Every structure is written in C-alpha cells, then in structure tokens.
C-alpha cells in the first residue's frame, strides 16, 4: 500500500510549543529553550509523516510523541529529545495510505478500522484547518449524533467512548496536542479515537444516547446557550438546577470497595479482557455511580470552580489507586516493595490533560467528559482486581523524603545550611533520573505526579475529612512525592549501576 499524501503545511500543525490553555495545566520546568522547542517541533513533524499510530496488529500505540513532549516539559535539551525519538523509530510501522478517503458522507462508515487511520487523520487535519477546536470537539465527540447516531448511521457511534478507549490513549494523545498547541497531535489523537473499537459501551453517559427534543440542535446554537468557561466566575453552590447534590469521588470509591458485586469473583475476572468483562457485568452500576458524582453539575451547576473541584477529586482518586493501591499490593510485585501497575499508571498520566480539554469545552460537554472519564477510571480499578487502599498504613510506612541510591554523603566542610540532608528537594533527583530513563511511561508518570504536587502538595491532613473513604482524613499533599519515590525504586532510577525494570501487569486479588 502506498504512503499517505504529502502534508505541505506542517508548520501550521507543529509550530513552536505554546503555553497550556488552562492555568491548571502542568508547568514547564527550567531547561526549556528555543533550541529544545525547535527540535521538539521537528521530530514531531517527522513522526507525523513517517510513522503509523499503531506499531503492531494488536493495536499497540506509537508513544513517541508522548515521550518527547513529556521530557521537553521536564527540561530536556535538543540532543536528549533526538535520542529519545531514536529509541522509538526502530519498532514503528510506516504510515500507509488508507483504502478509501474519509469524507463527511462516509465518516461513520469506517469507525473502528485501524487501516483507515491515515484517512481519518487527513480528515481531521482538514477540519482543524477550517474550524475551531471547540467546534470539532463538540460536533464529533460530544454531540448526540456522534454518540447515539441518527438517520443514515448504523448503530451508535459512541465517539466519546472511543476517545477514552485503549487505556485512554486517544485522550492522552490529543491532550498533548491541546496542552502544547500542536494541532497535528490533536488530529492524530482524534483519528486514533475514530479507529478504536468502543470499549466500555455501558460507560458512555445515557444523556448522550437519548434522542430528546433539542438533541439535533447545532453545535453553534448549543454553545451559545451555555456560559463559557471563565476563571473569573464564582461557584454558586453544590447543587445544580436539578437540585441534586453531588457525591464526593472518595465516597464513590469507598462504595466500589465495599460492594461485593464489584469483587473479582463476582465479576468473573481474570477474563480474556478484564475491562470488557467488568463493563458487561457491572458497567451500568459503575456508570450510575459516575452519574451520581456529577449530579451537582446539572443545569447551571457546572461553574468553573465546581468543575475544577471535580478535576481535583479525579486527580486524587487516580493517584490513590495507583500509589496507595500499589503499595498495598506490593507482594504481587517483583521487588515486594511497590506494585507499579501499568494500567493504574495510565489513570494518573491521563488526568493531567483534563484541564486542557475542558478549556475548549462547553460546561455541558465538560460535565460529560468528567462523568465518562470517572466511569472509565473506576472500571479500570475494578478490572485490575479492586486493590485494597490502606491509607493509614501507607502514610505510616512510606517516606515523604525518598532518596536516590548511592547518594553522596553530605560534605564535612563548608557552610551548607543542612549538612545532614544531602537531598533537600527530592523532586530534583527524581526528575533528573526520569529525563534519561529509557521507559517512555516513566517520564509521563513522574511529570504527572510532580504536577499534582504543584497544585495540591499543600493539602494538609484533615482536608478530606467527611467522606466515606476510610482514613481519607489522613491524606495530605505528600502522597505524590511518596508515590514518585516508590515508583523510582520500582522501575529504576537509572543512575550509575541502577537497572531498568518493567511495570507490573499482573492482577491483584
């Protein structure tokens, strides 16, 4: 099959990186320069035209761009960005022309077919040349037509479900584009979503699948009817126009832990696909819990402050599942100290892109994204065995001052302010070790945890008192550095003689 057509305006799709569209997006570390910015744009262009989105017939994702933007944001220089790119090109598959061109007329005919990736990529590139990102998102991922279908469309397309399929990779991929201002990555992520099979069919919000009066309203009209997101607006309270009160995400998590119907034995895992098994058996129940969580965003309740609070809750829930759950399941890990679960890790790395999506969405669509994303998160939690979350024991046994191996002893002379503390800020050696780690997921995770610490590191114990989650009042902002240290110990600091270990992929129950 022939290669795809040449893209003549690559600079439009891969300019120099721009600031994140949300104040709650990740900050960039010192080290970002004009040179590193130019190198990043150039290697992303090369990846865009040369390589396919999947590198095998099982649909494993091309992670090159994820790796490159993560280390760039952590301060990597041009030579390191180029070296990281070279670790990927050896296994990637070349980009290939699709069997048929995708048009507005046949857009819904080839969803879920990976060999149509490049045609969908060309289609979304053309859309993004002519339309605003908001318009494309609203029409192709959050409209009733894109999810419930309609006249001339076979079945329910469920494009929002496809955006969250494949361990949330399409959302992560497009999220990188939104955060850094690369329309090329946005187009790639949207095309990936189009060619993914729908996973978690029961998790798509019911409101998107019901043809009600006004369901066919145009994107422009729908957007005009809703207030735009603005950080200057104040939160009007915990209830929406429906009068319903939302439930804290920690309480939802506690209910999943306590209910026997979500146990591995009741669900019937392990199975050929644990995620699909959970979706088929208890997906409706998990979706109902997610809907209860966003009940207070109904009507005019979806204010910027309320949405920001929901994003924080998701960030903590996913970090608790990965960090505290990983420590609780440590005996299932090779080092018996921490289980760095490959699947739970993606919950942490994907959540940092929610603010970049929400910056372009109407309040209605932001609510739908949060609801479906949370349903996906707790479904993933159950599918990996619904690990225990021993919060008290975690904080008693782990350290908020992890140190790298073979740390040089403090100098015996000089006027060092804290001679007894050779690593005053542990984040610095963690990020330093992360930059050159060969595993592309390590930089994504540690960047996400560092970002979480920037936003929420000052949360004191007691901040989360009053939820249904046992010992939640003991949680504080050191969760993120504790988890980052445990991760570095598990996957390797890659300093001097430190070895590189893989992630844990086995079930825990």
Coordinates of C-alpha atoms in Angstrom, one line a residue:
X1 CA 0.0 0.0 0.0
X2 CA 1.3 3.5 -0.9
X3 CA 2.4 6.0 1.7
X4 CA -0.1 8.8 2.5
X5 CA -0.1 12.1 0.7
X6 CA 2.5 14.8 1.5
X7 CA 1.4 17.4 4.1
X8 CA 2.6 20.8 2.8
X9 CA 1.7 22.9 5.8
X10 CA 3.4 21.0 8.7
X11 CA 4.4 24.2 10.4
X12 CA 0.8 25.1 10.9
X13 CA 0.2 21.8 12.7
X14 CA 3.6 21.7 14.5
X15 CA 4.6 25.3 15.4
X16 CA 6.8 26.0 18.4
X17 CA 5.1 24.9 21.6
X18 CA 2.7 27.3 23.2
X19 CA 1.6 27.7 26.8
X20 CA -1.1 25.3 28.2
X21 CA -4.6 26.7 27.6
X22 CA -5.6 26.3 31.3
X23 CA -4.0 27.8 34.4
X24 CA -4.4 24.3 35.9
X25 CA -2.3 22.7 33.2
X26 CA 1.2 21.4 34.0
X27 CA 4.0 24.0 34.3
X28 CA 7.2 23.5 32.3
X29 CA 10.5 23.0 34.1
X30 CA 13.5 25.2 33.7
X31 CA 15.6 23.9 30.8
X32 CA 13.1 24.6 28.0
X33 CA 14.9 26.7 25.4
X34 CA 14.5 27.9 21.8
X35 CA 16.6 25.1 20.6
X36 CA 14.7 22.3 22.5
X37 CA 11.4 23.8 21.3
X38 CA 12.6 23.8 17.7
X39 CA 13.9 20.2 18.0
X40 CA 10.6 19.0 19.5
X41 CA 8.6 20.5 16.7
X42 CA 10.9 18.9 14.1
X43 CA 10.8 15.4 15.5
X44 CA 7.0 15.6 15.9
X45 CA 6.7 16.5 12.2
X46 CA 8.9 13.6 11.3
X47 CA 6.8 11.2 13.4
X48 CA 3.6 12.6 11.9
X49 CA 4.5 12.0 8.3
X50 CA 6.6 8.8 8.6
X51 CA 5.0 6.5 11.2
X52 CA 1.7 4.9 11.9
X53 CA -0.3 5.4 15.1
X54 CA -0.1 1.7 15.9
X55 CA 3.0 -0.5 15.7
X56 CA 1.5 -3.9 15.5
X57 CA -1.6 -5.8 14.6
X58 CA -2.8 -5.8 18.2
X59 CA -3.2 -2.0 18.1
X60 CA -0.3 -1.1 20.4
X61 CA 0.2 2.7 20.3
X62 CA 3.0 4.8 19.0
X63 CA 4.2 6.5 22.1
X64 CA 7.0 8.6 20.6
X65 CA 5.2 11.9 20.9
X66 CA 4.1 11.2 24.5
X67 CA 7.7 10.6 25.4
X68 CA 9.1 13.6 23.6
X69 CA 6.7 16.2 24.9
X70 CA 7.0 14.9 28.5
X71 CA 10.7 15.2 28.7
X72 CA 10.6 18.5 26.8
X73 CA 8.3 19.8 29.6
X74 CA 10.7 18.5 32.2
X75 CA 13.6 20.5 30.7
X76 CA 15.3 18.1 28.2
X77 CA 17.6 19.6 25.7
X78 CA 17.6 19.1 22.0
X79 CA 20.1 16.2 21.9
X80 CA 18.2 14.3 24.6
X81 CA 14.9 14.8 22.7
X82 CA 16.5 13.4 19.5
X83 CA 18.0 10.5 21.4
X84 CA 14.6 9.7 22.9
X85 CA 13.0 9.8 19.4
X86 CA 15.5 7.3 18.1
X87 CA 14.5 4.7 20.7
X88 CA 11.1 4.6 19.0
X89 CA 11.8 4.6 15.3
X90 CA 13.3 1.1 15.4
X91 CA 9.9 -0.6 16.1
X92 CA 7.4 1.8 14.5
X93 CA 5.4 0.9 11.4
X94 CA 5.5 3.2 8.4
X95 CA 2.4 5.4 7.6
X96 CA 0.3 3.9 4.9
X97 CA -2.5 5.2 2.7
X98 CA -5.9 4.0 3.7
X99 CA -8.2 2.0 1.5
X100 CA -10.6 4.9 1.0
X101 CA -10.8 8.6 1.6
X102 CA -12.9 9.7 4.6
X103 CA -15.4 12.4 3.9
X104 CA -18.4 13.9 5.8
X105 CA -20.6 11.5 3.9
X106 CA -18.8 8.3 5.0
X107 CA -17.3 9.4 8.3
X108 CA -19.3 6.9 10.3
X109 CA -18.9 4.0 8.0
X110 CA -15.3 3.0 8.9
X111 CA -15.1 3.7 12.6
X112 CA -13.1 1.1 14.5
X113 CA -11.0 0.1 11.4
X114 CA -7.3 0.7 12.1
X115 CA -6.4 0.6 8.4
X116 CA -8.4 3.8 7.9
X117 CA -6.2 5.8 10.4
X118 CA -4.5 7.9 7.8
X119 CA -7.7 8.8 6.1
X120 CA -9.2 9.9 9.4
X121 CA -6.0 11.8 10.1
X122 CA -6.3 13.7 6.8
X123 CA -10.0 14.3 7.6
X124 CA -9.3 15.8 11.0
X125 CA -6.4 17.9 9.7
X126 CA -8.7 19.4 7.1
X127 CA -11.4 20.1 9.7
X128 CA -8.9 21.8 12.0
X129 CA -7.7 24.0 9.1
X130 CA -11.2 25.4 8.8
X131 CA -12.9 25.0 12.2
X132 CA -12.1 25.9 15.8
X133 CA -11.1 23.1 18.1
X134 CA -14.2 23.7 20.2
X135 CA -16.4 23.2 17.2
X136 CA -14.7 20.0 16.3
X137 CA -14.8 18.6 19.8
X138 CA -18.4 19.5 20.3
X139 CA -19.6 18.1 17.0
X140 CA -17.5 14.9 16.7
X141 CA -17.2 13.8 20.3
X142 CA -19.9 15.4 22.4
X143 CA -23.0 15.7 20.2
X144 CA -25.9 13.3 20.3
X145 CA -25.3 12.4 16.6
X146 CA -21.6 11.5 17.3
X147 CA -22.7 9.1 20.1
X148 CA -26.3 8.0 19.6
X149 CA -26.2 8.2 15.8
X150 CA -29.2 9.1 13.7
X151 CA -30.6 8.8 10.2
X152 CA -28.2 7.0 7.8
X153 CA -25.8 6.0 10.6
X154 CA -25.6 2.3 11.6
X155 CA -25.8 1.7 15.3
X156 CA -24.4 4.1 18.0
X157 CA -21.0 5.6 17.1
X158 CA -20.2 6.5 20.7
X159 CA -17.2 8.7 19.7
X160 CA -16.8 9.8 23.3
X161 CA -16.3 6.2 24.3
X162 CA -13.7 5.8 21.6
X163 CA -11.8 8.9 22.9
X164 CA -11.5 7.0 26.2
X165 CA -10.7 3.6 24.7
X166 CA -7.3 1.8 24.6
X167 CA -6.3 2.8 28.1
X168 CA -7.4 6.4 27.4
X169 CA -4.6 6.8 24.8
X170 CA -6.6 8.9 22.3
X171 CA -7.4 11.4 25.0
X172 CA -3.8 11.4 26.2
X173 CA -2.6 11.9 22.6
X174 CA -5.0 14.7 21.7
X175 CA -4.4 16.1 25.2
X176 CA -0.7 16.5 24.5
X177 CA -1.7 18.5 21.4
X178 CA -4.1 20.7 23.3
X179 CA -1.6 21.4 26.1
X180 CA 1.3 22.3 23.8
X181 CA -0.5 23.9 20.9
X182 CA 0.2 21.2 18.4
X183 CA -2.8 20.8 16.1
X184 CA -1.0 17.9 14.5
X185 CA -1.2 15.9 17.7
X186 CA -4.8 16.9 18.2
X187 CA -5.6 15.5 14.7
X188 CA -3.6 12.3 15.5
X189 CA -5.5 11.8 18.7
X190 CA -8.9 12.3 17.1
X191 CA -8.0 9.9 14.3
X192 CA -6.9 7.3 16.9
X193 CA -10.2 7.7 18.6
X194 CA -12.1 7.1 15.3
X195 CA -10.3 3.9 14.6
X196 CA -10.6 2.4 18.1
X197 CA -13.3 0.0 18.9
X198 CA -15.7 1.2 21.5
X199 CA -14.6 -0.1 24.9
X200 CA -16.8 0.3 27.9
X201 CA -20.0 0.5 25.9
X202 CA -22.0 0.9 29.1
X203 CA -20.0 3.8 30.4
X204 CA -21.0 6.4 27.9
X205 CA -23.4 8.8 29.6
X206 CA -27.0 7.9 29.0
X207 CA -27.9 11.6 28.2
X208 CA -25.7 11.3 25.1
X209 CA -27.6 8.3 23.8
X210 CA -31.1 9.6 24.1
X211 CA -32.8 11.4 21.2
X212 CA -34.7 14.1 23.1
X213 CA -36.2 17.3 21.9
X214 CA -33.3 19.6 21.1
X215 CA -30.9 16.7 20.6
X216 CA -30.3 17.7 17.0
X217 CA -29.5 21.3 17.9
X218 CA -26.5 22.6 16.1
X219 CA -23.1 22.9 17.9
X220 CA -23.1 26.7 17.5
X221 CA -26.6 27.0 19.0
X222 CA -25.8 24.7 21.8
X223 CA -22.6 26.5 22.6
X224 CA -24.4 29.9 22.5
X225 CA -27.0 28.7 25.0
X226 CA -24.3 27.9 27.6
X227 CA -21.9 30.1 29.5
X228 CA -18.3 29.9 28.5
X229 CA -15.7 28.7 31.0
X230 CA -14.1 31.6 32.8
X231 CA -11.9 31.6 35.9
X232 CA -13.4 34.9 36.9
X233 CA -16.8 33.3 37.6
X234 CA -17.7 32.2 41.1
X235 CA -19.0 28.9 42.2
X236 CA -22.7 29.3 43.0
X237 CA -23.0 26.3 45.3
X238 CA -23.0 22.5 45.5
X239 CA -26.3 21.9 43.7
X240 CA -27.3 22.3 40.1
X241 CA -30.6 23.3 38.6
X242 CA -31.9 19.8 39.2
X243 CA -31.5 20.4 43.0
X244 CA -29.3 17.3 43.3
X245 CA -26.2 17.2 45.4
X246 CA -23.1 15.5 44.1
X247 CA -21.2 12.8 45.9
X248 CA -17.5 13.1 46.6
X249 CA -15.4 10.9 44.4
X250 CA -13.8 9.4 47.5
X251 CA -17.2 8.2 48.7
X252 CA -17.9 6.6 45.3
X253 CA -14.5 4.9 45.6
X254 CA -15.4 3.7 49.0
X255 CA -18.7 2.2 47.7
X256 CA -16.9 0.4 45.0
X257 CA -14.6 -1.1 47.6
X258 CA -17.4 -2.1 49.9
X259 CA -19.8 -3.6 47.4
X260 CA -19.3 -7.4 46.8
X261 CA -20.7 -7.2 43.3
X262 CA -17.5 -5.4 42.3
X263 CA -15.2 -8.1 43.6
X264 CA -13.1 -10.1 41.2
X265 CA -15.0 -13.3 42.0
X266 CA -18.4 -11.7 41.4
X267 CA -17.3 -10.0 38.2
X268 CA -15.6 -13.1 36.9
X269 CA -12.0 -12.0 36.3
X270 CA -9.4 -12.8 35.1
X271 CA -11.0 -13.0 31.7
X272 CA -9.9 -12.5 28.1
X273 CA -10.5 -8.8 28.5
X274 CA -10.9 -7.8 32.1
X275 CA -12.1 -4.3 31.2
X276 CA -14.8 -5.5 28.9
X277 CA -15.8 -8.2 31.4
X278 CA -16.3 -5.6 34.0
X279 CA -18.2 -3.3 31.6
X280 CA -20.5 -6.1 30.6
X281 CA -21.2 -7.3 34.1
X282 CA -21.3 -4.2 36.3
X283 CA -20.7 -1.3 33.8
X284 CA -24.2 0.0 34.2
X285 CA -23.7 0.2 38.0
X286 CA -20.4 1.9 37.7
X287 CA -21.8 4.4 35.2
X288 CA -24.6 5.1 37.6
X289 CA -22.1 5.9 40.3
X290 CA -20.3 8.3 38.0
X291 CA -23.6 10.0 37.1
X292 CA -24.3 10.4 40.8
X293 CA -20.9 12.0 41.2
X294 CA -21.6 14.8 38.7
X295 CA -25.3 15.3 39.7
X296 CA -24.4 18.7 41.2
X297 CA -23.1 19.9 37.8
X298 CA -26.6 19.7 36.2
X299 CA -28.1 22.9 34.9
X300 CA -26.1 26.0 36.0
X301 CA -24.0 24.0 38.5
X302 CA -21.2 23.4 36.0
X303 CA -19.3 26.5 37.1
X304 CA -15.5 26.8 36.7
X305 CA -15.0 26.4 40.4
X306 CA -17.2 23.3 40.5
X307 CA -15.5 21.7 37.5
X308 CA -12.1 22.5 39.0
X309 CA -13.1 20.7 42.2
X310 CA -14.2 17.6 40.2
X311 CA -10.8 17.6 38.4
X312 CA -9.0 17.7 41.7
X313 CA -11.1 14.8 43.0
X314 CA -10.3 12.7 39.9
X315 CA -6.6 13.5 40.3
X316 CA -6.6 12.3 43.9
X317 CA -8.6 9.2 43.2
X318 CA -6.4 8.1 40.4
X319 CA -3.2 8.8 42.4
X320 CA -4.6 6.9 45.4
X321 CA -5.5 3.9 43.3
X322 CA -2.0 3.8 41.7
X323 CA 0.1 4.9 44.7
X324 CA -1.6 3.6 47.8
X325 CA -3.1 0.7 45.9
X326 CA 0.3 -0.2 44.5
X327 CA 1.9 -0.1 48.0
X328 CA -1.0 -2.3 49.3
X329 CA -0.4 -4.8 46.5
X330 CA 3.4 -4.8 46.9
X331 CA 3.6 -8.5 47.5
X332 CA 2.4 -9.0 43.9
X333 CA 5.4 -7.1 42.6
X334 CA 8.8 -8.4 41.7
X335 CA 10.6 -6.2 44.4
X336 CA 7.9 -6.8 47.0
X337 CA 8.0 -3.1 47.9
X338 CA 5.7 -1.5 45.4
X339 CA 3.5 -2.6 42.6
X340 CA 3.8 -0.1 39.7
X341 CA 0.6 -1.2 38.0
X342 CA 0.8 -0.5 34.3
X343 CA -2.9 0.0 33.9
X344 CA -3.4 2.2 37.0
X345 CA -0.5 4.3 36.0
X346 CA -2.4 5.4 32.9
X347 CA -5.1 6.8 35.1
X348 CA -2.5 9.2 36.7
X349 CA -0.9 10.2 33.4
X350 CA -4.2 10.9 31.6
X351 CA -5.8 13.1 34.3
X352 CA -3.4 15.9 33.8
X353 CA -4.9 16.6 30.3
X354 CA -8.4 17.1 31.6
X355 CA -7.9 20.9 32.1
X356 CA -6.6 21.3 28.6
X357 CA -9.7 19.6 27.2
X358 CA -12.1 21.5 29.5
X359 CA -10.6 24.8 28.4
X360 CA -12.2 24.2 24.9
X361 CA -15.5 22.6 26.0
X362 CA -18.9 24.0 26.9
X363 CA -19.9 23.3 30.5
X364 CA -22.3 20.6 29.3
X365 CA -19.5 18.8 27.4
X366 CA -17.0 19.3 30.3
X367 CA -19.5 17.5 32.6
X368 CA -20.0 14.7 30.1
X369 CA -16.2 14.3 29.8
X370 CA -15.8 14.2 33.6
X371 CA -18.6 11.7 34.0
X372 CA -17.4 9.3 31.4
X373 CA -13.7 9.6 32.4
X374 CA -14.6 8.8 36.1
X375 CA -16.7 5.8 34.9
X376 CA -13.6 4.6 32.9
X377 CA -11.3 5.1 35.9
X378 CA -13.4 3.1 38.4
X379 CA -14.0 0.4 35.7
X380 CA -10.2 0.1 35.3
X381 CA -9.9 0.0 39.1
X382 CA -12.3 -3.0 39.3
X383 CA -10.8 -4.7 36.2
X384 CA -7.3 -4.9 37.8
X385 CA -8.7 -6.5 41.0
X386 CA -10.0 -3.6 43.0
X387 CA -6.9 -3.5 45.2
X388 CA -7.1 -2.5 48.8
X389 CA -6.4 1.1 49.7
X390 CA -4.6 1.0 53.2
X391 CA -4.3 4.8 53.6
X392 CA -3.2 4.8 57.2
X393 CA -0.6 2.1 56.8
X394 CA 0.7 3.7 53.6
X395 CA 1.5 7.0 55.4
X396 CA 3.0 5.2 58.3
X397 CA 5.3 3.1 56.3
X398 CA 6.4 5.3 53.4
X399 CA 8.6 8.3 53.3
X400 CA 8.0 11.9 52.1
X401 CA 11.8 12.2 51.6
X402 CA 12.7 9.4 49.2
X403 CA 16.4 9.5 48.2
X404 CA 18.2 8.0 45.2
X405 CA 20.6 5.1 45.7
X406 CA 24.2 5.8 46.3
X407 CA 23.6 9.4 47.3
X408 CA 26.8 11.1 48.1
X409 CA 27.3 11.8 51.8
X410 CA 27.0 15.4 52.9
X411 CA 30.2 17.4 52.8
X412 CA 32.1 17.6 56.0
X413 CA 33.3 21.2 55.4
X414 CA 31.7 24.4 54.2
X415 CA 28.7 26.3 55.2
X416 CA 25.9 24.1 53.9
X417 CA 22.7 25.1 55.7
X418 CA 21.5 21.5 56.3
X419 CA 24.6 19.2 56.2
X420 CA 22.6 16.3 57.5
X421 CA 20.2 16.5 54.4
X422 CA 22.1 15.8 51.1
X423 CA 18.9 16.0 49.0
X424 CA 16.8 18.9 50.3
X425 CA 14.3 18.7 47.4
X426 CA 13.8 15.1 46.4
X427 CA 11.8 16.1 43.3
X428 CA 15.1 17.3 41.6
X429 CA 16.9 13.9 41.5
X430 CA 13.7 12.2 40.6
X431 CA 13.2 14.4 37.6
X432 CA 16.9 14.2 36.7
X433 CA 16.7 10.4 36.7
X434 CA 13.4 10.5 34.8
X435 CA 14.8 12.5 31.9
X436 CA 17.2 9.8 30.8
X437 CA 15.1 6.8 31.7
X438 CA 14.5 4.6 28.6
X439 CA 11.0 3.8 29.6
X440 CA 8.6 6.3 27.9
X441 CA 5.9 5.9 30.6
X442 CA 8.2 6.8 33.5
X443 CA 8.6 10.5 32.4
X444 CA 4.8 10.7 31.8
X445 CA 4.1 9.4 35.3
X446 CA 6.6 11.4 37.2
X447 CA 5.7 14.6 35.3
X448 CA 2.0 14.0 36.3
X449 CA 2.9 13.4 39.9
X450 CA 5.1 16.5 40.0
X451 CA 2.3 18.5 38.5
X452 CA -0.1 17.1 41.1
X453 CA 2.3 18.1 43.8
X454 CA 2.5 21.7 42.5
X455 CA -1.3 22.1 42.5
X456 CA -2.2 20.1 45.6
X457 CA 1.0 19.5 47.6
X458 CA -0.1 21.9 50.3
X459 CA -3.2 20.0 51.1
X460 CA -2.9 19.2 54.9
X461 CA -4.1 16.1 56.7
X462 CA -7.8 16.6 57.5
X463 CA -8.6 18.4 54.3
X464 CA -10.6 15.4 53.0
X465 CA -12.4 14.6 56.3
X466 CA -16.0 13.8 56.0
X467 CA -16.1 11.4 53.0
X468 CA -17.0 7.7 53.1
X469 CA -13.4 6.6 52.3
X470 CA -11.8 5.0 55.3
X471 CA -8.9 7.2 56.7
X472 CA -9.3 9.8 54.0
X473 CA -8.7 12.4 56.7
X474 CA -5.0 11.2 56.8
X475 CA -4.3 12.1 53.2
X476 CA -2.1 15.0 52.6
X477 CA -0.1 16.5 49.7
X478 CA 2.9 14.3 50.3
X479 CA 1.0 11.5 48.6
X480 CA 2.6 12.5 45.3
X481 CA 6.3 12.6 46.3
X482 CA 5.8 9.3 48.3
X483 CA 4.4 7.7 45.2
X484 CA 7.1 9.1 42.9
X485 CA 9.8 7.7 45.2
X486 CA 8.2 4.3 45.3
X487 CA 7.9 4.3 41.5
X488 CA 11.6 5.3 41.1
X489 CA 12.6 2.5 43.4
X490 CA 10.5 0.0 41.4
X491 CA 11.2 0.9 37.8
X492 CA 14.8 2.1 38.4
X493 CA 16.5 5.4 39.0
X494 CA 18.8 4.7 36.0
X495 CA 21.7 6.3 37.8
X496 CA 25.1 4.7 37.7
X497 CA 24.6 1.0 38.2
X498 CA 20.8 1.2 38.7
X499 CA 18.9 -1.3 36.4
X500 CA 15.8 -0.5 34.4
X501 CA 12.7 -2.6 35.4
X502 CA 9.4 -3.1 33.7
X503 CA 6.0 -2.2 35.0
X504 CA 3.8 -4.7 36.8
X505 CA 1.0 -6.0 34.7
X506 CA -0.5 -8.9 36.7
X507 CA -3.8 -8.8 38.5
X508 CA -4.0 -8.2 42.3
X509 CA -6.7 -10.1 44.3

